Amino acid sequence: MKRHWLLSLFVCCFSLLYSSAQEKPNIIYILADDLGYGDLSVYNKKSKIKTPHLDQLAKQGVRFTDAHSPSSVCTPTRYSILTGRYPFRSKLPVGVLQGYSRPLIETDRMTVAKLLQENGYNTAVIGKWHLGLGWKPKREYAHLLNVPGYGIQTEMRPEHIDFDAELELSPNTHGFDYSYVLPASLDMPPYVYVENKKLVERLTSTTPGQKPDTAYGGAFWRGGLQSKSFDFYGVLPHFTAKAKTFIEQQSNRNPFFLYLPFPSPHTPWMPTEEYRGKSEAGEYGDFVQQMDAAVGSILQTLDSMGLSKNTIVIFTSDNGPYWREDHIKQFNHRAAGDWKGMKGDAYEAGHRVPFIVRWPEKMKGNQTNPALISHVNFMATVSDLLQVNSPKYKTEDSYSMLPLWLGQSSAVEGQDAVVQSSSMGYFAVRSGDWKLIMGLGSGGFSYPKQYAAASGEAPGQLYNLRKDPEEKENVYGINPEVVDRLKKRLQEIRAK
């Protein structure tokens, strides 16, 4: 009887622990690279690209229409997603890292992955990293690590690196139990996969690069070192397969977090044969359709394992699209929808992005939400989700989106403004209907990029996005009180 009672008690306790672990949702954060607001047909009925899987994800979840990346280029946004801090607080407030750059995230910095790891999650990153790696310098160059800005403001030279040594710092340093990454963008060397702290294959080959006459579009990539078997066309399928394997290896006992930053549709636009010519937006559109199918494959894996109900799936983009005026004219496709500008810009197209969340266990489907949100809010949202209130998980800039996701609120509580920065360092601050840009021109890739104010001309730009969503009428000069209020708020945020 005593033995039977003890056995029953053990089973009961085990079941409670198992149930408690099961209550925590799995989280998959899928980050597209340079995908525009208008690329998904669920956001743009006139899109020349078919995205049935993402459209279906939106129908099953909540589609946000006023979501923003904190930067209009990728490295700064990736820093913010993982740390919950605006990118201007980092060691690289303007610009992006390269493939041989050193880590941008501080070694003692709390990240979303660390938060989840400390609270019982199996964590993984599979995809494009672009936040710097702890390349080990050869002995004769080790002293360069003491040079201010080395590896951040200036890239490490490949001849200075001991590629046979383990990385001194990697995504594993920042809370990921498993990492399988491309060091930077698919058009930046080195072209090699890094698994945890080691190269998967030695860098024994070089590529002269590919420079088509499409001004960094098409099948463009830079020359440099690559592993012998590296296949540009195979990167997206490879990461998709790795992600599916990771999900399939998870037990029902521990929740998991998968950060899945796809390399697409950033250049080079290299869809596989199966997808070539399938869209009406050229190789770019074909690449987006291949990525849509990859997302569908991930979702099917969740379905087959019975994990969909209690898995939060987030899909968004790191910034707006690299889609110039000549692309719009050639294909009659507006990758950014009706928003002004493109990737890199302070204008809306540079940072207004698709953002879809699905969580069948807790969230109603087929919802459209106009609330203002930012990628920087992910850290606080996860902290709120797990109900952990330790000060070490709080940051200067992150506010929880969870009540918004659950339909308990119409806005992000405590957030009265969001900040974006352009590729050239222009700040934009948004509060309510008003948007202030601290400079003239796009501040990014669109022309004119920047220019000084003429005599009597306003030194910045102010737009009322409700009345003027296309940012056509600069009302800076006739709304001095709004300008002063937004300037003051930006200063307060930067001073935190």
Short mmCIF file of C-alpha atoms in Angstrom, two decimals:
data_model
loop_
_atom_site.label_atom_id
_atom_site.label_comp_id
_atom_site.label_asym_id
_atom_site.label_seq_id
_atom_site.Cartn_x
_atom_site.Cartn_y
_atom_site.Cartn_z
CA MET A 1 0.00 0.00 0.00
CA LYS A 2 2.80 2.40 0.94
CA ARG A 3 4.69 1.60 -2.25
CA HIS A 4 1.52 2.12 -4.30
CA TRP A 5 0.86 5.44 -2.53
CA LEU A 6 4.39 6.70 -3.20
CA LEU A 7 4.13 5.67 -6.83
CA SER A 8 0.81 7.51 -7.17
CA LEU A 9 2.31 10.59 -5.53
CA PHE A 10 5.28 10.50 -7.92
CA VAL A 11 3.02 10.19 -10.96
CA CYS A 12 0.86 13.04 -9.70
CA CYS A 13 3.84 15.34 -9.12
CA PHE A 14 5.35 14.44 -12.47
CA SER A 15 2.05 15.15 -14.18
CA LEU A 16 1.80 18.55 -12.52
CA LEU A 17 5.33 19.46 -13.61
CA TYR A 18 4.63 18.19 -17.11
CA SER A 19 1.38 20.15 -17.25
CA SER A 20 3.09 23.29 -15.95
CA ALA A 21 5.75 23.06 -18.64
CA GLN A 22 3.09 22.45 -21.24
CA GLU A 23 1.25 25.63 -20.27
CA LYS A 24 4.13 27.74 -21.55
CA PRO A 25 3.69 28.33 -25.26
CA ASN A 26 6.37 27.56 -27.79
CA ILE A 27 7.55 30.65 -29.69
CA ILE A 28 8.73 30.87 -33.29
CA TYR A 29 9.89 34.27 -34.47
CA ILE A 30 10.29 34.31 -38.26
CA LEU A 31 12.12 37.37 -39.53
CA ALA A 32 12.15 38.09 -43.25
CA ASP A 33 15.01 40.14 -44.68
CA ASP A 34 14.07 43.26 -46.71
CA LEU A 35 10.43 42.22 -47.17
CA GLY A 36 8.02 45.03 -47.92
CA TYR A 37 4.64 45.89 -46.43
CA GLY A 38 3.08 45.55 -49.86
CA ASP A 39 4.64 42.23 -50.86
CA LEU A 40 2.12 40.06 -49.02
CA SER A 41 -1.19 39.87 -50.82
CA VAL A 42 -3.03 40.00 -47.48
CA TYR A 43 -1.57 43.52 -47.05
CA ASN A 44 -1.79 44.58 -50.67
CA LYS A 45 -4.55 43.31 -52.94
CA LYS A 46 -2.61 44.63 -55.94
CA SER A 47 0.55 42.67 -55.07
CA LYS A 48 2.10 40.79 -57.98
CA ILE A 49 3.33 38.16 -55.54
CA LYS A 50 1.27 35.22 -54.29
CA THR A 51 1.70 34.49 -50.56
CA PRO A 52 -1.01 31.92 -49.71
CA HIS A 53 0.69 30.54 -46.59
CA LEU A 54 1.31 33.94 -45.02
CA ASP A 55 -2.18 35.05 -46.00
CA GLN A 56 -3.55 32.00 -44.22
CA LEU A 57 -1.37 32.70 -41.17
CA ALA A 58 -2.89 36.18 -41.03
CA LYS A 59 -6.41 34.76 -41.26
CA GLN A 60 -5.65 32.44 -38.35
CA GLY A 61 -4.12 35.21 -36.25
CA VAL A 62 -3.81 38.98 -35.95
CA ARG A 63 -2.44 41.19 -38.71
CA PHE A 64 -0.96 44.49 -37.52
CA THR A 65 -1.06 47.42 -39.95
CA ASP A 66 1.04 49.98 -38.03
CA ALA A 67 4.08 47.87 -37.09
CA HIS A 68 7.61 49.28 -37.32
CA SER A 69 11.20 48.19 -37.26
CA PRO A 70 13.35 50.47 -35.08
CA SER A 71 15.74 50.90 -38.00
CA SER A 72 15.35 50.86 -41.75
CA VAL A 73 18.38 48.58 -42.17
CA CYS A 74 18.99 45.15 -40.72
CA THR A 75 21.77 44.96 -38.10
CA PRO A 76 20.29 47.67 -35.84
CA THR A 77 16.84 46.08 -35.98
CA ARG A 78 18.21 42.65 -35.08
CA TYR A 79 19.96 44.17 -32.07
CA SER A 80 16.67 45.70 -30.92
CA ILE A 81 14.59 42.55 -31.38
CA LEU A 82 16.89 40.52 -29.15
CA THR A 83 17.78 43.16 -26.53
CA GLY A 84 14.64 45.30 -26.26
CA ARG A 85 16.75 48.45 -26.73
CA TYR A 86 16.80 51.02 -29.49
CA PRO A 87 19.82 50.58 -31.77
CA PHE A 88 21.23 54.03 -31.05
CA ARG A 89 22.18 52.67 -27.60
CA SER A 90 24.53 50.10 -29.15
CA LYS A 91 28.20 50.37 -30.18
CA LEU A 92 27.00 50.92 -33.77
CA PRO A 93 24.29 53.59 -33.69
CA VAL A 94 24.43 54.07 -37.48
CA GLY A 95 25.08 51.51 -40.23
CA VAL A 96 25.38 47.73 -40.46
CA LEU A 97 28.02 45.15 -39.62
CA GLN A 98 29.84 43.01 -42.17
CA GLY A 99 30.63 39.30 -42.27
CA TYR A 100 33.92 39.61 -40.39
CA SER A 101 32.55 41.99 -37.75
CA ARG A 102 32.72 41.27 -34.05
CA PRO A 103 29.66 40.96 -31.76
CA LEU A 104 27.45 44.00 -31.41
CA ILE A 105 25.46 42.62 -28.46
CA GLU A 106 27.33 43.22 -25.24
CA THR A 107 28.42 39.99 -23.52
CA ASP A 108 26.58 40.86 -20.29
CA ARG A 109 23.46 42.12 -22.07
CA MET A 110 20.17 40.37 -21.35
CA THR A 111 18.46 39.06 -24.47
CA VAL A 112 15.10 37.51 -25.21
CA ALA A 113 16.88 34.19 -25.73
CA LYS A 114 18.56 34.39 -22.29
CA LEU A 115 15.26 35.31 -20.68
CA LEU A 116 13.58 32.26 -22.20
CA GLN A 117 16.56 29.99 -21.53
CA GLU A 118 16.51 30.99 -17.85
CA ASN A 119 12.81 30.14 -17.71
CA GLY A 120 12.93 26.58 -19.01
CA TYR A 121 12.95 27.01 -22.80
CA ASN A 122 15.07 25.18 -25.33
CA THR A 123 16.39 27.99 -27.51
CA ALA A 124 17.75 28.06 -31.04
CA VAL A 125 18.65 30.48 -33.80
CA ILE A 126 18.76 29.19 -37.36
CA GLY A 127 19.36 31.62 -40.22
CA LYS A 128 21.02 34.94 -40.93
CA TRP A 129 22.72 36.35 -37.81
CA HIS A 130 24.32 39.66 -38.88
CA LEU A 131 25.13 40.74 -35.34
CA GLY A 132 28.83 39.94 -35.42
CA LEU A 133 30.76 36.86 -34.33
CA GLY A 134 33.68 36.39 -31.95
CA TRP A 135 36.23 35.52 -34.62
CA LYS A 136 39.51 34.53 -32.94
CA PRO A 137 42.42 36.58 -34.25
CA LYS A 138 45.73 34.96 -35.03
CA ARG A 139 48.25 35.43 -32.23
CA GLU A 140 50.15 38.19 -34.02
CA TYR A 141 46.96 40.22 -34.44
CA ALA A 142 45.41 39.64 -31.00
CA HIS A 143 46.52 43.10 -29.83
CA LEU A 144 44.07 44.66 -32.29
CA LEU A 145 41.19 43.61 -30.02
CA ASN A 146 42.25 46.47 -27.75
CA VAL A 147 41.81 49.06 -30.52
CA PRO A 148 38.57 51.04 -29.97
CA GLY A 149 35.96 50.21 -32.58
CA TYR A 150 37.94 47.29 -34.00
CA GLY A 151 35.55 44.82 -35.57
CA ILE A 152 32.58 47.17 -35.17
CA GLN A 153 33.29 50.51 -36.85
CA THR A 154 35.97 48.76 -38.93
CA GLU A 155 35.63 45.15 -40.05
CA MET A 156 38.26 42.54 -39.12
CA ARG A 157 40.47 41.52 -42.03
CA PRO A 158 40.05 37.84 -42.97
CA GLU A 159 43.84 37.31 -43.03
CA HIS A 160 43.88 38.29 -39.33
CA ILE A 161 41.44 35.54 -38.33
CA ASP A 162 42.20 31.97 -37.24
CA PHE A 163 39.30 30.18 -38.91
CA ASP A 164 40.36 26.81 -37.49
CA ALA A 165 39.78 28.02 -33.93
CA GLU A 166 36.45 28.01 -32.14
CA LEU A 167 34.65 31.32 -32.03
CA GLU A 168 35.30 33.18 -28.82
CA LEU A 169 31.76 34.56 -28.89
CA SER A 170 28.73 33.33 -30.80
CA PRO A 171 24.92 33.34 -30.61
CA ASN A 172 25.35 30.73 -27.87
CA THR A 173 26.86 33.51 -25.74
CA HIS A 174 23.56 35.35 -25.92
CA GLY A 175 21.19 32.63 -24.74
CA PHE A 176 20.85 30.23 -27.65
CA ASP A 177 21.35 26.57 -26.77
CA TYR A 178 21.79 25.81 -30.45
CA SER A 179 22.84 28.07 -33.31
CA TYR A 180 23.26 27.45 -37.01
CA VAL A 181 23.85 30.71 -38.81
CA LEU A 182 25.12 32.59 -41.80
CA PRO A 183 27.46 35.30 -40.44
CA ALA A 184 25.81 38.19 -42.29
CA SER A 185 23.70 38.87 -45.37
CA LEU A 186 23.75 36.45 -48.27
CA ASP A 187 25.67 39.01 -50.33
CA MET A 188 28.50 39.44 -47.79
CA PRO A 189 31.50 37.11 -47.29
CA PRO A 190 32.38 34.79 -45.72
CA TYR A 191 29.94 32.40 -47.35
CA VAL A 192 29.89 29.63 -44.79
CA TYR A 193 27.62 28.12 -42.14
CA VAL A 194 28.60 28.39 -38.48
CA GLU A 195 27.21 25.78 -36.11
CA ASN A 196 27.49 26.82 -32.49
CA LYS A 197 31.14 27.92 -32.30
CA LYS A 198 32.64 26.22 -35.33
CA LEU A 199 32.61 26.55 -39.09
CA VAL A 200 30.69 23.69 -40.64
CA GLU A 201 33.18 23.59 -43.51
CA ARG A 202 36.57 25.24 -43.98
CA LEU A 203 36.90 28.36 -46.12
CA THR A 204 38.97 26.83 -48.88
CA SER A 205 37.40 28.60 -51.88
CA THR A 206 36.75 32.13 -53.07
CA THR A 207 34.10 33.72 -55.25
CA PRO A 208 34.78 36.71 -57.49
CA GLY A 209 31.29 37.94 -56.67
CA GLN A 210 28.41 38.76 -58.92
CA LYS A 211 27.71 42.34 -59.94
CA PRO A 212 24.82 42.63 -62.38
CA ASP A 213 23.74 45.93 -63.88
CA THR A 214 20.86 46.14 -61.46
CA ALA A 215 22.56 48.32 -58.82
CA TYR A 216 22.72 45.80 -55.98
CA GLY A 217 19.59 43.98 -57.07
CA GLY A 218 19.14 40.64 -58.80
CA ALA A 219 21.77 37.98 -58.20
CA PHE A 220 24.25 40.41 -56.66
CA TRP A 221 26.83 39.31 -54.09
CA ARG A 222 30.28 40.50 -53.06
CA GLY A 223 33.47 38.60 -53.75
CA GLY A 224 35.34 36.82 -50.95
CA LEU A 225 35.96 33.59 -49.09
CA GLN A 226 33.50 30.73 -49.17
CA SER A 227 33.36 27.07 -48.25
CA LYS A 228 33.75 24.71 -51.18
CA SER A 229 30.22 23.31 -51.14
CA PHE A 230 28.41 26.60 -50.41
CA ASP A 231 25.41 26.99 -52.71
CA PHE A 232 23.68 30.37 -52.84
CA TYR A 233 20.49 28.82 -54.19
CA GLY A 234 20.46 26.28 -51.38
CA VAL A 235 20.64 28.62 -48.37
CA LEU A 236 16.91 29.22 -47.88
CA PRO A 237 15.99 25.52 -48.31
CA HIS A 238 18.85 24.54 -46.01
CA PHE A 239 17.73 26.83 -43.19
CA THR A 240 14.13 25.67 -43.64
CA ALA A 241 15.17 22.02 -43.32
CA LYS A 242 17.29 22.79 -40.24
CA ALA A 243 14.38 24.61 -38.60
CA LYS A 244 12.01 21.72 -39.24
CA THR A 245 14.53 19.28 -37.79
CA PHE A 246 14.89 21.40 -34.64
CA ILE A 247 11.10 21.46 -34.16
CA GLU A 248 10.81 17.72 -34.75
CA GLN A 249 13.46 17.06 -32.10
CA GLN A 250 11.57 18.91 -29.38
CA SER A 251 9.81 16.93 -26.71
CA ASN A 252 6.48 17.98 -25.26
CA ARG A 253 8.12 18.33 -21.87
CA ASN A 254 9.99 21.60 -22.47
CA PRO A 255 8.76 24.60 -24.44
CA PHE A 256 11.02 25.92 -27.18
CA PHE A 257 11.97 29.23 -28.75
CA LEU A 258 13.10 29.28 -32.37
CA TYR A 259 14.43 32.53 -33.79
CA LEU A 260 14.34 31.98 -37.56
CA PRO A 261 15.83 34.94 -39.46
CA PHE A 262 15.49 34.03 -43.13
CA PRO A 263 18.04 35.40 -45.64
CA SER A 264 15.25 36.28 -48.07
CA PRO A 265 14.29 38.29 -49.99
CA HIS A 266 17.53 40.23 -49.45
CA THR A 267 19.94 40.09 -52.37
CA PRO A 268 21.03 37.95 -54.05
CA TRP A 269 17.56 37.19 -55.40
CA MET A 270 18.14 33.54 -56.13
CA PRO A 271 14.97 31.44 -56.17
CA THR A 272 15.38 27.77 -56.95
CA GLU A 273 14.20 26.33 -60.27
CA GLU A 274 10.84 25.33 -58.80
CA TYR A 275 9.94 28.97 -58.11
CA ARG A 276 11.55 30.81 -61.02
CA GLY A 277 9.06 32.75 -63.10
CA LYS A 278 6.18 31.94 -60.76
CA SER A 279 5.48 35.50 -59.62
CA GLU A 280 4.82 38.65 -61.61
CA ALA A 281 7.57 40.59 -59.85
CA GLY A 282 10.71 39.02 -61.29
CA GLU A 283 13.34 37.15 -59.29
CA TYR A 284 12.49 39.20 -56.23
CA GLY A 285 8.86 38.11 -56.30
CA ASP A 286 9.88 34.51 -57.01
CA PHE A 287 12.16 34.58 -53.96
CA VAL A 288 9.33 35.91 -51.80
CA GLN A 289 7.06 33.11 -53.02
CA GLN A 290 9.73 30.56 -52.15
CA MET A 291 9.96 32.05 -48.67
CA ASP A 292 6.18 31.90 -48.33
CA ALA A 293 6.35 28.19 -49.14
CA ALA A 294 9.12 27.78 -46.54
CA VAL A 295 6.86 29.33 -43.90
CA GLY A 296 4.09 26.97 -44.99
CA SER A 297 6.44 24.03 -44.52
CA ILE A 298 7.28 25.18 -40.98
CA LEU A 299 3.59 25.55 -40.13
CA GLN A 300 2.86 22.09 -41.57
CA THR A 301 5.54 20.63 -39.29
CA LEU A 302 3.82 22.19 -36.28
CA ASP A 303 0.48 20.77 -37.44
CA SER A 304 1.90 17.26 -37.93
CA MET A 305 3.27 17.26 -34.39
CA GLY A 306 0.13 18.66 -32.81
CA LEU A 307 2.01 21.78 -31.66
CA SER A 308 0.15 24.51 -33.52
CA LYS A 309 -2.44 25.28 -30.85
CA ASN A 310 0.01 26.36 -28.16
CA THR A 311 2.77 27.79 -30.36
CA ILE A 312 3.06 31.54 -30.88
CA VAL A 313 4.17 32.18 -34.45
CA ILE A 314 5.37 35.68 -35.26
CA PHE A 315 6.17 36.73 -38.81
CA THR A 316 7.63 40.11 -39.71
CA SER A 317 10.49 41.84 -41.55
CA ASP A 318 13.64 43.59 -40.37
CA ASN A 319 12.97 46.69 -42.49
CA GLY A 320 11.36 47.77 -45.73
CA PRO A 321 12.14 46.48 -49.23
CA TYR A 322 15.01 47.28 -51.57
CA TRP A 323 12.66 48.16 -54.39
CA ARG A 324 13.47 51.18 -56.51
CA GLU A 325 11.27 53.30 -58.78
CA ASP A 326 12.54 51.43 -61.85
CA HIS A 327 11.42 48.16 -60.26
CA ILE A 328 7.95 49.62 -59.67
CA LYS A 329 7.72 50.72 -63.28
CA GLN A 330 9.07 47.45 -64.68
CA PHE A 331 6.77 45.11 -62.77
CA ASN A 332 3.91 47.40 -61.72
CA HIS A 333 4.46 46.06 -58.22
CA ARG A 334 4.76 48.27 -55.16
CA ALA A 335 6.75 46.24 -52.63
CA ALA A 336 6.12 48.86 -49.94
CA GLY A 337 2.47 49.27 -50.83
CA ASP A 338 1.43 52.92 -50.94
CA TRP A 339 4.03 54.03 -48.41
CA LYS A 340 6.73 56.48 -49.45
CA GLY A 341 10.35 55.47 -49.99
CA MET A 342 12.23 52.20 -49.58
CA LYS A 343 14.72 50.36 -47.38
CA GLY A 344 17.12 52.68 -45.58
CA ASP A 345 14.75 55.64 -45.54
CA ALA A 346 13.22 57.56 -42.67
CA TYR A 347 10.02 57.56 -44.72
CA GLU A 348 7.35 54.98 -43.90
CA ALA A 349 8.44 52.41 -46.50
CA GLY A 350 11.81 52.13 -44.76
CA HIS A 351 10.40 50.84 -41.49
CA ARG A 352 6.66 50.08 -41.71
CA VAL A 353 6.56 46.30 -42.05
CA PRO A 354 4.13 43.38 -42.05
CA PHE A 355 3.61 41.88 -38.60
CA ILE A 356 1.47 38.78 -38.05
CA VAL A 357 0.94 36.89 -34.79
CA ARG A 358 -0.87 33.57 -34.43
CA TRP A 359 -1.58 31.79 -31.13
CA PRO A 360 -4.70 29.60 -31.44
CA GLU A 361 -4.67 28.73 -27.75
CA LYS A 362 -5.24 32.34 -26.66
CA MET A 363 -5.79 34.65 -29.63
CA LYS A 364 -8.82 35.09 -31.86
CA GLY A 365 -8.12 34.66 -35.55
CA ASN A 366 -8.93 36.76 -38.60
CA GLN A 367 -8.25 40.04 -36.80
CA THR A 368 -6.72 43.28 -38.13
CA ASN A 369 -5.18 45.60 -35.57
CA PRO A 370 -4.23 49.25 -36.27
CA ALA A 371 -2.27 49.80 -33.04
CA LEU A 372 1.22 51.31 -33.22
CA ILE A 373 3.85 48.70 -32.34
CA SER A 374 7.61 48.30 -32.64
CA HIS A 375 10.00 45.34 -32.83
CA VAL A 376 11.72 46.69 -29.73
CA ASN A 377 8.65 45.55 -27.73
CA PHE A 378 9.39 41.84 -28.04
CA MET A 379 11.50 41.63 -24.87
CA ALA A 380 8.83 43.12 -22.59
CA THR A 381 6.14 41.04 -24.28
CA VAL A 382 7.96 37.80 -23.53
CA SER A 383 8.65 38.90 -19.95
CA ASP A 384 4.94 39.65 -19.53
CA LEU A 385 4.00 36.35 -21.14
CA LEU A 386 6.10 34.40 -18.63
CA GLN A 387 5.10 36.70 -15.74
CA VAL A 388 8.69 37.34 -14.75
CA ASN A 389 9.19 40.76 -13.21
CA SER A 390 12.90 40.74 -12.39
CA PRO A 391 14.60 44.09 -13.07
CA LYS A 392 17.22 42.27 -15.15
CA TYR A 393 14.56 41.62 -17.81
CA LYS A 394 13.48 45.27 -18.04
CA THR A 395 14.93 47.65 -20.61
CA GLU A 396 14.72 51.34 -21.39
CA ASP A 397 12.59 50.99 -24.49
CA SER A 398 10.48 47.83 -24.48
CA TYR A 399 6.76 47.74 -23.65
CA SER A 400 4.55 44.67 -23.59
CA MET A 401 2.31 43.95 -26.55
CA LEU A 402 0.66 40.97 -24.82
CA PRO A 403 -2.59 42.72 -23.77
CA LEU A 404 -2.85 43.97 -27.34
CA TRP A 405 -2.36 40.45 -28.72
CA LEU A 406 -5.02 39.07 -26.39
CA GLY A 407 -7.57 41.75 -27.23
CA GLN A 408 -7.41 43.26 -23.75
CA SER A 409 -6.12 46.63 -24.88
CA SER A 410 -6.29 48.91 -27.92
CA ALA A 411 -2.76 50.28 -27.54
CA VAL A 412 0.61 49.39 -26.05
CA GLU A 413 0.36 50.56 -22.45
CA GLY A 414 3.07 53.03 -21.41
CA GLN A 415 4.27 53.64 -24.95
CA ASP A 416 3.46 57.18 -26.04
CA ALA A 417 5.98 57.30 -28.89
CA VAL A 418 8.21 55.06 -31.01
CA VAL A 419 11.54 55.93 -32.59
CA GLN A 420 13.09 54.84 -35.88
CA SER A 421 16.51 55.57 -37.36
CA SER A 422 17.47 55.60 -41.03
CA SER A 423 20.58 54.18 -42.67
CA MET A 424 22.23 57.62 -42.54
CA GLY A 425 21.26 58.24 -38.93
CA TYR A 426 18.15 60.38 -39.32
CA PHE A 427 15.84 59.99 -36.35
CA ALA A 428 12.10 59.77 -36.81
CA VAL A 429 9.73 59.90 -33.84
CA ARG A 430 6.09 58.93 -34.03
CA SER A 431 3.33 59.78 -31.56
CA GLY A 432 -0.31 59.35 -32.45
CA ASP A 433 -0.93 60.65 -35.96
CA TRP A 434 2.22 62.77 -35.98
CA LYS A 435 5.64 61.85 -37.33
CA LEU A 436 8.73 64.05 -37.08
CA ILE A 437 11.86 63.40 -39.17
CA MET A 438 15.01 65.15 -37.96
CA GLY A 439 16.37 66.23 -41.32
CA LEU A 440 15.54 66.84 -44.95
CA GLY A 441 15.50 64.16 -47.62
CA SER A 442 15.03 60.42 -47.14
CA GLY A 443 18.01 59.95 -44.85
CA GLY A 444 18.52 56.65 -46.63
CA PHE A 445 18.53 55.21 -50.14
CA SER A 446 15.89 57.30 -51.93
CA TYR A 447 16.87 60.55 -53.65
CA PRO A 448 17.34 63.17 -52.46
CA LYS A 449 19.05 61.47 -49.54
CA GLN A 450 19.82 64.56 -47.49
CA TYR A 451 20.19 68.28 -48.03
CA ALA A 452 20.56 71.45 -46.02
CA ALA A 453 17.60 73.73 -45.51
CA ALA A 454 17.48 76.78 -47.74
CA SER A 455 16.94 80.20 -46.25
CA GLY A 456 13.52 80.24 -44.60
CA GLU A 457 12.98 76.52 -45.15
CA ALA A 458 12.04 74.17 -42.32
CA PRO A 459 15.07 72.12 -41.11
CA GLY A 460 13.05 68.94 -40.70
CA GLN A 461 9.87 67.18 -41.74
CA LEU A 462 6.54 66.79 -39.98
CA TYR A 463 3.66 64.73 -41.32
CA ASN A 464 0.19 63.92 -40.10
CA LEU A 465 -0.05 60.29 -41.20
CA ARG A 466 -3.81 60.12 -40.76
CA LYS A 467 -4.37 63.00 -43.17
CA ASP A 468 -1.25 62.46 -45.27
CA PRO A 469 -0.17 58.79 -45.18
CA GLU A 470 2.03 59.23 -48.28
CA GLU A 471 4.11 61.96 -46.57
CA LYS A 472 3.54 64.51 -49.33
CA GLU A 473 2.88 67.66 -47.30
CA ASN A 474 5.58 68.77 -44.87
CA VAL A 475 3.76 70.79 -42.21
CA TYR A 476 6.80 71.39 -39.99
CA GLY A 477 6.64 75.18 -40.36
CA ILE A 478 2.98 75.58 -39.44
CA ASN A 479 2.91 73.30 -36.38
CA PRO A 480 5.71 74.56 -34.11
CA GLU A 481 4.04 73.26 -30.95
CA VAL A 482 3.88 69.69 -32.36
CA VAL A 483 7.50 69.92 -33.52
CA ASP A 484 8.63 71.10 -30.08
CA ARG A 485 6.66 68.37 -28.32
CA LEU A 486 8.07 65.57 -30.48
CA LYS A 487 11.62 66.95 -30.27
CA LYS A 488 11.36 67.02 -26.50
CA ARG A 489 9.99 63.46 -26.39
CA LEU A 490 12.80 62.22 -28.64
CA GLN A 491 15.37 63.87 -26.38
CA GLU A 492 13.80 62.26 -23.31
CA ILE A 493 13.86 58.81 -24.90
CA ARG A 494 17.46 59.18 -26.04
CA ALA A 495 18.50 60.35 -22.58
CA LYS A 496 17.18 57.28 -20.75
#
